[in-house]
Structures are given as structure tokens and as C-alpha cells.
PDB file of C-alpha atoms in Angstrom:
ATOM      1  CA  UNK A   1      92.537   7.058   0.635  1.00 44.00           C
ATOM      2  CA  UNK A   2      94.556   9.126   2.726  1.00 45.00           C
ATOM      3  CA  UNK A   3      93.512  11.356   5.828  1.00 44.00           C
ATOM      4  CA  UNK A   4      93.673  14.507   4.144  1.00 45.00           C
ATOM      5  CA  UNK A   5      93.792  18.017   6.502  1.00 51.00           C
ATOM      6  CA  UNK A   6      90.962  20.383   4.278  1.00 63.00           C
ATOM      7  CA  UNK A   7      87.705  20.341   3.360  1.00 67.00           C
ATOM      8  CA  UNK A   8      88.739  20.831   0.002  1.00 67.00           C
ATOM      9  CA  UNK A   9      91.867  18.710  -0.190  1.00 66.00           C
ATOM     10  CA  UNK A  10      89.192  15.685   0.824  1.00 66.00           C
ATOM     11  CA  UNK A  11      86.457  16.918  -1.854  1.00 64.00           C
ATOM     12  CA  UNK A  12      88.879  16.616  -4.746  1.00 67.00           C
ATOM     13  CA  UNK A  13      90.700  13.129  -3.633  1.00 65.00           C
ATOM     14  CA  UNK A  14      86.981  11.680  -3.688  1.00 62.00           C
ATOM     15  CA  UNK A  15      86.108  13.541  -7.005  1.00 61.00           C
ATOM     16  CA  UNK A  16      89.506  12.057  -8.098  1.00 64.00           C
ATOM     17  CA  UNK A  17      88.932   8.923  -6.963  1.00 59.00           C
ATOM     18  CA  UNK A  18      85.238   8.472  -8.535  1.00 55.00           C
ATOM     19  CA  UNK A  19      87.152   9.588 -12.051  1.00 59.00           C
ATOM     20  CA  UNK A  20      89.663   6.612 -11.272  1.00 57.00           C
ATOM     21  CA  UNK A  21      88.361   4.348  -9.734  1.00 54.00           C
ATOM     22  CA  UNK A  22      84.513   3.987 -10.366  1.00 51.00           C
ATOM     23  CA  UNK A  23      84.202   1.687 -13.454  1.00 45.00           C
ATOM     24  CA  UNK A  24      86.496  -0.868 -11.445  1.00 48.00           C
ATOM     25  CA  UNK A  25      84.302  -0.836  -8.225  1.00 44.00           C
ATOM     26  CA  UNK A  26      81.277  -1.246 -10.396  1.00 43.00           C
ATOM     27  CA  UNK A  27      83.179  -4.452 -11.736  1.00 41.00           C
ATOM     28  CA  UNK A  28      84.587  -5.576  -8.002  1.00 46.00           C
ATOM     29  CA  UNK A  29      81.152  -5.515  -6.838  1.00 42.00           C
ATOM     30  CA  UNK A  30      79.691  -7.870  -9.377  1.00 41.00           C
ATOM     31  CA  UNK A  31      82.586 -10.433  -9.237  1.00 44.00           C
ATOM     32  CA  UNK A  32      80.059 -11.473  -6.451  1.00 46.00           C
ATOM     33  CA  UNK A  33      76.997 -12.036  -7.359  1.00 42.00           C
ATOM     34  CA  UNK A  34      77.803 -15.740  -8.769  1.00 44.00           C
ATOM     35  CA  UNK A  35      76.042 -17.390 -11.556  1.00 44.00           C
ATOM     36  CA  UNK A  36      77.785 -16.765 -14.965  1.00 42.00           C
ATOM     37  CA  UNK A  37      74.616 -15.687 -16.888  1.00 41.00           C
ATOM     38  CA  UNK A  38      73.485 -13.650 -13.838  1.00 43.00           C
ATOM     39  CA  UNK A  39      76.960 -12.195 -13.639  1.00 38.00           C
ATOM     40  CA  UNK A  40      77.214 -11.220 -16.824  1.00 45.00           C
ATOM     41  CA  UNK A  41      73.575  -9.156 -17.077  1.00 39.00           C
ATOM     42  CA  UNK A  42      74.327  -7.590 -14.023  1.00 38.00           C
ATOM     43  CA  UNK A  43      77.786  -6.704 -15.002  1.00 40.00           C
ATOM     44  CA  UNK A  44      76.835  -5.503 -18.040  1.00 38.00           C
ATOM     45  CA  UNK A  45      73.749  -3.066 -16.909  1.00 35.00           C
ATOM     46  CA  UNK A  46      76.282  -1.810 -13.784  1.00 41.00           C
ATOM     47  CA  UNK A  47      79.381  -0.942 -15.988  1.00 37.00           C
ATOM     48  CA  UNK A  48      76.471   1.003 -18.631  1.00 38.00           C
ATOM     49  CA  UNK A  49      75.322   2.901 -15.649  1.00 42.00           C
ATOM     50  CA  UNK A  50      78.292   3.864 -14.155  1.00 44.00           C
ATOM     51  CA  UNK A  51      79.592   5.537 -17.354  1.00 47.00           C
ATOM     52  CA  UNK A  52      75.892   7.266 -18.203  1.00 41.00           C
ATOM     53  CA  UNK A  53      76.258   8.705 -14.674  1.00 42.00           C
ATOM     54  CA  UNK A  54      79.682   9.354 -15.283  1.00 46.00           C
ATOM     55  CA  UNK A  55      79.448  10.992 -18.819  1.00 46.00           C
ATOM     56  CA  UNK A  56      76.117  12.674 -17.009  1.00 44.00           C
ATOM     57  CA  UNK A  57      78.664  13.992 -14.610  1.00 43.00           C
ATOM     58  CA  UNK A  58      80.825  15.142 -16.591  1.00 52.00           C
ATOM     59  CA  UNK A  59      78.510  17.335 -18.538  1.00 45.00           C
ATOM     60  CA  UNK A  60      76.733  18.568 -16.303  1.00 47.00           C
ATOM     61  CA  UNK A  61      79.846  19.687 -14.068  1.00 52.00           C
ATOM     62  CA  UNK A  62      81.328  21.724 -17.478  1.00 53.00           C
ATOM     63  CA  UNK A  63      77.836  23.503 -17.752  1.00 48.00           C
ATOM     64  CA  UNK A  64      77.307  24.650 -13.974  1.00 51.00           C
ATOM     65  CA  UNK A  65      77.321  27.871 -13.639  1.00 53.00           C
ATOM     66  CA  UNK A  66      75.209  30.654 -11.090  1.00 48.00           C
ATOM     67  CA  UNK A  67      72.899  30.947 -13.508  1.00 53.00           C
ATOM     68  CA  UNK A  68      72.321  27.638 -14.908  1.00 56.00           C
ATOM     69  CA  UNK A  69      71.873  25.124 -12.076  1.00 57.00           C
ATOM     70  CA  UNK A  70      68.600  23.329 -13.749  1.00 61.00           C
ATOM     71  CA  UNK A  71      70.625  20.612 -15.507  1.00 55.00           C
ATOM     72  CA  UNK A  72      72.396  19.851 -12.357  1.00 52.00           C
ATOM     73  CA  UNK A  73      69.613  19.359  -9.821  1.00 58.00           C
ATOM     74  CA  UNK A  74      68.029  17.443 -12.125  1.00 53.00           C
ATOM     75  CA  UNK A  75      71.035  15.383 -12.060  1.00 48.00           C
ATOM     76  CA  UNK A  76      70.958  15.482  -8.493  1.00 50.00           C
ATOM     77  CA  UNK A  77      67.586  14.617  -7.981  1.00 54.00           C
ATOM     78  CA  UNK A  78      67.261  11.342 -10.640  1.00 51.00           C
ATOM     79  CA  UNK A  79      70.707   9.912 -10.334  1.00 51.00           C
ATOM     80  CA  UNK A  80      71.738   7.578  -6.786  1.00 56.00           C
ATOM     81  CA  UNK A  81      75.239   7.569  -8.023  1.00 54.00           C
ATOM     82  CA  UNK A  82      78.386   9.447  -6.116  1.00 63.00           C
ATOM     83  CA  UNK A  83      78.527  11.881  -8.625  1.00 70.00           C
ATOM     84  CA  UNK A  84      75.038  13.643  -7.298  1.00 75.00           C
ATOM     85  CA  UNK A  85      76.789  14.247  -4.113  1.00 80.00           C
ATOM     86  CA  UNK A  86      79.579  15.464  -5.547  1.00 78.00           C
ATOM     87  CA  UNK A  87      77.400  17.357  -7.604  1.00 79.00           C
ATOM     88  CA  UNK A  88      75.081  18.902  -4.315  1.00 83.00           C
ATOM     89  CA  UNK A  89      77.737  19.688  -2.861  1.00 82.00           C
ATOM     90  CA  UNK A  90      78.989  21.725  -6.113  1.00 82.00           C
ATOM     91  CA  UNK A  91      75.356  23.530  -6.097  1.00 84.00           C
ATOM     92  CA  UNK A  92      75.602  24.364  -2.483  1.00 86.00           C
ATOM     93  CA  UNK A  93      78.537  26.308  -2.848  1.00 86.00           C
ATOM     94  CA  UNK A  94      77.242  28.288  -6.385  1.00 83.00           C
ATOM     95  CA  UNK A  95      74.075  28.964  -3.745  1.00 86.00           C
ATOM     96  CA  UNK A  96      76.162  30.366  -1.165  1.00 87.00           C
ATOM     97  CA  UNK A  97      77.825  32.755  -3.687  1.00 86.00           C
ATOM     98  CA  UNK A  98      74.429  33.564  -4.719  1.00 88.00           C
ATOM     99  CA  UNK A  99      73.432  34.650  -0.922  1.00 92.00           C
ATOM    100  CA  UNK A 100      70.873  31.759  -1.661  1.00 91.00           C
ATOM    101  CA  UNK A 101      72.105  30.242   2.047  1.00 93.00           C
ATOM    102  CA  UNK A 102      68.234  28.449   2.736  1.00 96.00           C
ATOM    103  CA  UNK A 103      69.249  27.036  -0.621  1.00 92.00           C
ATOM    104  CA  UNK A 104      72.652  25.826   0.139  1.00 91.00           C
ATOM    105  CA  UNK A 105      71.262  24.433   3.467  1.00 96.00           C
ATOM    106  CA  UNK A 106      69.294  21.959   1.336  1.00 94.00           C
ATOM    107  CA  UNK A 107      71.957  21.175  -0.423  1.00 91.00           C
ATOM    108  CA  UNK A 108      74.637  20.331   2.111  1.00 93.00           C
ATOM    109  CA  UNK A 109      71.566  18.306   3.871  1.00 96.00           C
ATOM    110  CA  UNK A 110      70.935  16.321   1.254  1.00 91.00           C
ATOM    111  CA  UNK A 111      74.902  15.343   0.796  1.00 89.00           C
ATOM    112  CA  UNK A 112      74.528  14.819   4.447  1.00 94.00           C
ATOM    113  CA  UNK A 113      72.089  12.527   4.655  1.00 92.00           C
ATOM    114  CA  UNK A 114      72.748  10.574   1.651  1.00 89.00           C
ATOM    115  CA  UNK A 115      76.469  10.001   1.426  1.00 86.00           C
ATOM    116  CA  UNK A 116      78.172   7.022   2.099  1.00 84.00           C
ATOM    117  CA  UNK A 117      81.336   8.448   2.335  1.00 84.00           C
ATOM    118  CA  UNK A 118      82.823   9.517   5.966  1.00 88.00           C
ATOM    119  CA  UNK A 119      85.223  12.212   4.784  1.00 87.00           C
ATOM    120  CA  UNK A 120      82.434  13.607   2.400  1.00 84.00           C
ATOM    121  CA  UNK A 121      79.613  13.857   5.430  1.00 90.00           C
ATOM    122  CA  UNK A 122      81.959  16.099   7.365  1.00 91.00           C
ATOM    123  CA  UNK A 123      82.805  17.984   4.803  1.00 88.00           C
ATOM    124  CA  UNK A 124      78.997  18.464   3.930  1.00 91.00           C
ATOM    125  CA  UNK A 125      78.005  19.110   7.943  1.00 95.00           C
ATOM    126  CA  UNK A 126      81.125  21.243   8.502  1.00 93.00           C
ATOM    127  CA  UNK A 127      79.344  23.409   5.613  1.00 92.00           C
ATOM    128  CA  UNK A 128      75.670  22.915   6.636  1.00 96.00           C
ATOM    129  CA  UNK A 129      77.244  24.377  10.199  1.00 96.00           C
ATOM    130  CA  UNK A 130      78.766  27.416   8.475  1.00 94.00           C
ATOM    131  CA  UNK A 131      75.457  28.295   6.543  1.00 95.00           C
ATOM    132  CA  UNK A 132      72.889  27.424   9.744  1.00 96.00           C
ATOM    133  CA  UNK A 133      75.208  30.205  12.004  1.00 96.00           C
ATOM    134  CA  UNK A 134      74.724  32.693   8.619  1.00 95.00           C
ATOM    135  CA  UNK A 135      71.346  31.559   9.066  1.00 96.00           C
ATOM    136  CA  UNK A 136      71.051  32.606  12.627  1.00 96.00           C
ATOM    137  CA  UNK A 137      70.248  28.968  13.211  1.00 98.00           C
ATOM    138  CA  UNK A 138      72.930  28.088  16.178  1.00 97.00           C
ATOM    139  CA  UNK A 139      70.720  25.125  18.144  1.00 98.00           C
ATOM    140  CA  UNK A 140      71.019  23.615  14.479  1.00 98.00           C
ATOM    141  CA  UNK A 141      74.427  24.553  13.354  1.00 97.00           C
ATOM    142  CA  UNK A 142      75.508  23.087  16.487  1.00 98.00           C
ATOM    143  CA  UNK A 143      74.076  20.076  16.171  1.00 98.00           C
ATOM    144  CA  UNK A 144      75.612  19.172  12.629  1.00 98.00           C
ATOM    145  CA  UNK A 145      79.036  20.195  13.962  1.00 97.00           C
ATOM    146  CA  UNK A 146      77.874  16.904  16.576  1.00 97.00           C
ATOM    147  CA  UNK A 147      77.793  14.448  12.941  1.00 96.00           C
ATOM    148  CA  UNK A 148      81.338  15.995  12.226  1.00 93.00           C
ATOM    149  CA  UNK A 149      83.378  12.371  13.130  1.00 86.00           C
ATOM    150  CA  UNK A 150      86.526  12.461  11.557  1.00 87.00           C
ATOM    151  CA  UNK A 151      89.624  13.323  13.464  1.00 91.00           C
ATOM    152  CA  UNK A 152      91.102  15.484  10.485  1.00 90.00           C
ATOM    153  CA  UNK A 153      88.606  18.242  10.877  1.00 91.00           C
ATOM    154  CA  UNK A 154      88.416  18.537  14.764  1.00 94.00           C
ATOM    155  CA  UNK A 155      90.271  22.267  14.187  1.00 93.00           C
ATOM    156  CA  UNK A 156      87.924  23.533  12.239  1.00 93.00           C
ATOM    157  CA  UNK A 157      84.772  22.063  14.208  1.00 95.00           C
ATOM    158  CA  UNK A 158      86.049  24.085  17.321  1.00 96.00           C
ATOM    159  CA  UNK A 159      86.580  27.087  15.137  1.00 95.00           C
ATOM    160  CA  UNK A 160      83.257  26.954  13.722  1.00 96.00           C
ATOM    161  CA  UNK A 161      81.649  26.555  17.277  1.00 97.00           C
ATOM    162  CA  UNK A 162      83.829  29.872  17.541  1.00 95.00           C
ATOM    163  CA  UNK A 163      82.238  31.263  15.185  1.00 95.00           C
ATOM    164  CA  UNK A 164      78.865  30.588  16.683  1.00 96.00           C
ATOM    165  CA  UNK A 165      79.637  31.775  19.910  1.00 96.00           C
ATOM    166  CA  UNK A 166      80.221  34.986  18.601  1.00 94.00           C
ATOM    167  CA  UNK A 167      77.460  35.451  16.924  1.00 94.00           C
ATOM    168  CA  UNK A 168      75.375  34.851  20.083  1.00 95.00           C
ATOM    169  CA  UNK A 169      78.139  37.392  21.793  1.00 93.00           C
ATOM    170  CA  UNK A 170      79.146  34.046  24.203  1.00 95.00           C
ATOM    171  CA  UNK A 171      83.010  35.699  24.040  1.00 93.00           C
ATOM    172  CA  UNK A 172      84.017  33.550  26.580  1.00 94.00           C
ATOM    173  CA  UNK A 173      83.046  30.399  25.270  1.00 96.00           C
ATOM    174  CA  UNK A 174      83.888  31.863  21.623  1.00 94.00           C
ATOM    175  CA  UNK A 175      87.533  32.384  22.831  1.00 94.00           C
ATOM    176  CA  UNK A 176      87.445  28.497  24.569  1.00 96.00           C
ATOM    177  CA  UNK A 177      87.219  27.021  21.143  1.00 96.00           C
ATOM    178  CA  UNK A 178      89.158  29.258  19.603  1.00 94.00           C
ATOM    179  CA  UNK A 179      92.014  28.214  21.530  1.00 96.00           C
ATOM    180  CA  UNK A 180      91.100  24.962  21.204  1.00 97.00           C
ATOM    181  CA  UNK A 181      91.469  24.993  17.786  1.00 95.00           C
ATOM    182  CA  UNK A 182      94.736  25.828  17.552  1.00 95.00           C
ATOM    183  CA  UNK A 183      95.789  23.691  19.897  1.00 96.00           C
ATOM    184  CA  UNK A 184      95.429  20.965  17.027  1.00 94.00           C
ATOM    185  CA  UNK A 185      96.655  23.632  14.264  1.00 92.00           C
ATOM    186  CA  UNK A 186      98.643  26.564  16.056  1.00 92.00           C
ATOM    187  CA  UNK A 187      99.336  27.815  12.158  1.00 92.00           C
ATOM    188  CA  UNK A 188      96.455  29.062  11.291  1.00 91.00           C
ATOM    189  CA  UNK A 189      96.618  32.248  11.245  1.00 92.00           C
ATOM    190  CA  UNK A 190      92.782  33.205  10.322  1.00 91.00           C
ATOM    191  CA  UNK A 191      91.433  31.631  13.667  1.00 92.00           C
ATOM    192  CA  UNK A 192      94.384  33.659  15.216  1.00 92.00           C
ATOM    193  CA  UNK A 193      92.972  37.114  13.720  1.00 92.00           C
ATOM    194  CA  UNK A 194      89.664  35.801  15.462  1.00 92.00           C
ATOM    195  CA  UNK A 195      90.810  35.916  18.607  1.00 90.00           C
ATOM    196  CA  UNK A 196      92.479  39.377  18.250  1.00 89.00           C
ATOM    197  CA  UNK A 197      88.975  40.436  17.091  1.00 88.00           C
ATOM    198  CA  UNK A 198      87.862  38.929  19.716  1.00 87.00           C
ATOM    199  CA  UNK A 199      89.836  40.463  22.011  1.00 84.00           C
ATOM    200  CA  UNK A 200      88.943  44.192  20.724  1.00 82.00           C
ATOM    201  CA  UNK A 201      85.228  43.219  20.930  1.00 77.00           C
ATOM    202  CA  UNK A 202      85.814  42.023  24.586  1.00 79.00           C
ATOM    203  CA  UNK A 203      87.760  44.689  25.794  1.00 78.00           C
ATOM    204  CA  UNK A 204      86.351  47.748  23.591  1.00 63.00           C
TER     205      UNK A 204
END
């Protein structure tokens, strides 16, 4: 899977890949276990649970909305498959919308701490970061910004330690980062509107 540049750009390639690819990884991973009998059983009961969680998935996906999130933590909560991540994550951002941010902290943890995916635990502790500084919770939203380890989203791990900064009125250390982020992306222009912000709040 290609090194994709956005949080979201990486979400959807995994989502896309699960779709594609998740019946035949069941199937490559039992094309070890040996023993034709055993082989067979456990084929058989892997390929049935991948499509119940993926047909779970699925439904449970087209039913999300603000107000009806039951179906989907359940989901989350009695399925190990990749689809509960993706579906966490999909609950942590209908929280955030909601102003439920202790919520959507859970959430993102959870992804966090269970995915086995690199790309999707940066994406979920880039996130966690975002809601711990809403939070007021900068020792913490620091600290996941630390399990951030993929080279893709090093820009927006220095803009989010920006962020933080300036929310504990650090302006100094908030304009360091800044910088420092677009040093690895010198288009983006909403990290450049911080730092003219930033340079009203210092100066005003």
C-alpha cells in the first residue's frame, strides 16, 4: 500500500483495501496451517467470519448516524476484526461533531491501542492529539503525537504541537513548529494563516 500524504487519503486506502482484499488474506493465512482436514475447518470457519464481519460492517456503516451510534459500538465492542477500527474511528469523528470530545478520546484510544495497522495508529494518535489539546489535556496530547511514527505525517505532528503551544500561549515554541512544518509542506496554506495569527497575537 502506498505512503499516502493525509489522514484521510490513508483511512480510505485501508477501508479500500479491507473491501478488496480481506476474504483473500483470510484464505493466505490458512494456506498454513497444514493438515488437509484441519485446513479445511479452519478455512471454512475464517472465510464465514470474515464475511459476517464484513456484511456486519457494511450495515452498520450505512446506519451510522449522530444519533444512532448503538449498533455500531456494539459492533465495535464484540467484533476483533479490522472493520471495528475502522468503525471507532468512524464513531470518534460523529463524537467530535457532537462536541462529545471525552467521547471521541475513547474512541481514537481504543483504535490506538488495538490496531495493527501503522498508517491507521497515526492516523488515530494524530486525532487523539487534536481532541486531548480541545481537551486542555497538553502533557497527554503531547505524548500521543510521541506514537505518531510514520514519516508521511511528520507536517502535521509539528503543526499539531503548534497548535498546543498556543493554547498554553508558548508563541515562541508555537511559531518553532510551525515553521517546521512547512519546512516538509511549504503549501499549506492553513498552517501559514497560523503563523500570521500568530504573529498578530505576538505583536498585538
Amino acid at each position: 500500500m502506498e505512503q499516502l500524504a493525509t489522514e484521510e487519503q490513508q483511512v480510505e486506502a485501508i477501508k479500500r483495501f479491507w473491501r478488496e482484499n480481506g476474504l483473500a488474506i483470510a484464505v493466505g493465512v490458512v494456506l498454513g496451517v497444514g493438515g488437509l482436514y484441519g485446513w479445511r475447518y479452519y478455512n471454512d470457519t475464517q472465510i464465514a467470519e470474515k464475511e459476517a464481519a464484513s456484511k456486519s460492517y457494511e450495515l452498520v456503516t450505512t446506519t451510522l448516524t449522530a444519533d444512532n451510534t448503538e449498533k455500531a459500538q456494539a459492533f465495535v465492542e464484540n467484533n476483533d476484526s479490522g472493520y471495528s477500527i475502522l468503525t471507532a474511528l468512524q464513531l470518534a469523528k460523529l463524537s467530535v461533531e457532537k462536541g462529545e470530545l471525552e467521547k471521541a478520546a475513547g474512541h481514537l484510544k481504543f483504535v490506538a491501542d488495538n490496531a495493527s495497522d501503522a498508517a491507521i495508529k497515526s492516523v488515530a494518535n494524530l486525532r487523539l492529539a487534536r481532541v486531548q489539546n480541545a481537551l486542555s489535556q497538553f502533557d497527554e496530547a503531547m505524548a500521543s503525537l510521541t506514537l505518531v511514527t510514520q514519516d508521511a505525517f511528520a507536517a502535521q505532528v509539528d503543526e499539531i504541537k503548534g497548535d498546543i503551544y498556543v493554547n498554553q500561549e508558548q508563541f515562541d515554541d508555537a511559531k518553532k513548529a510551525y515553521n517546521d512544518s512547512l519546512k516538509i509542506n511549504a503549501n499549506n496554506q492553513l498552517v501559514k494563516m497560523k503563523l500570521d495569527n500568530l504573529a498578530v497575537a505576538i505583536n498585538g
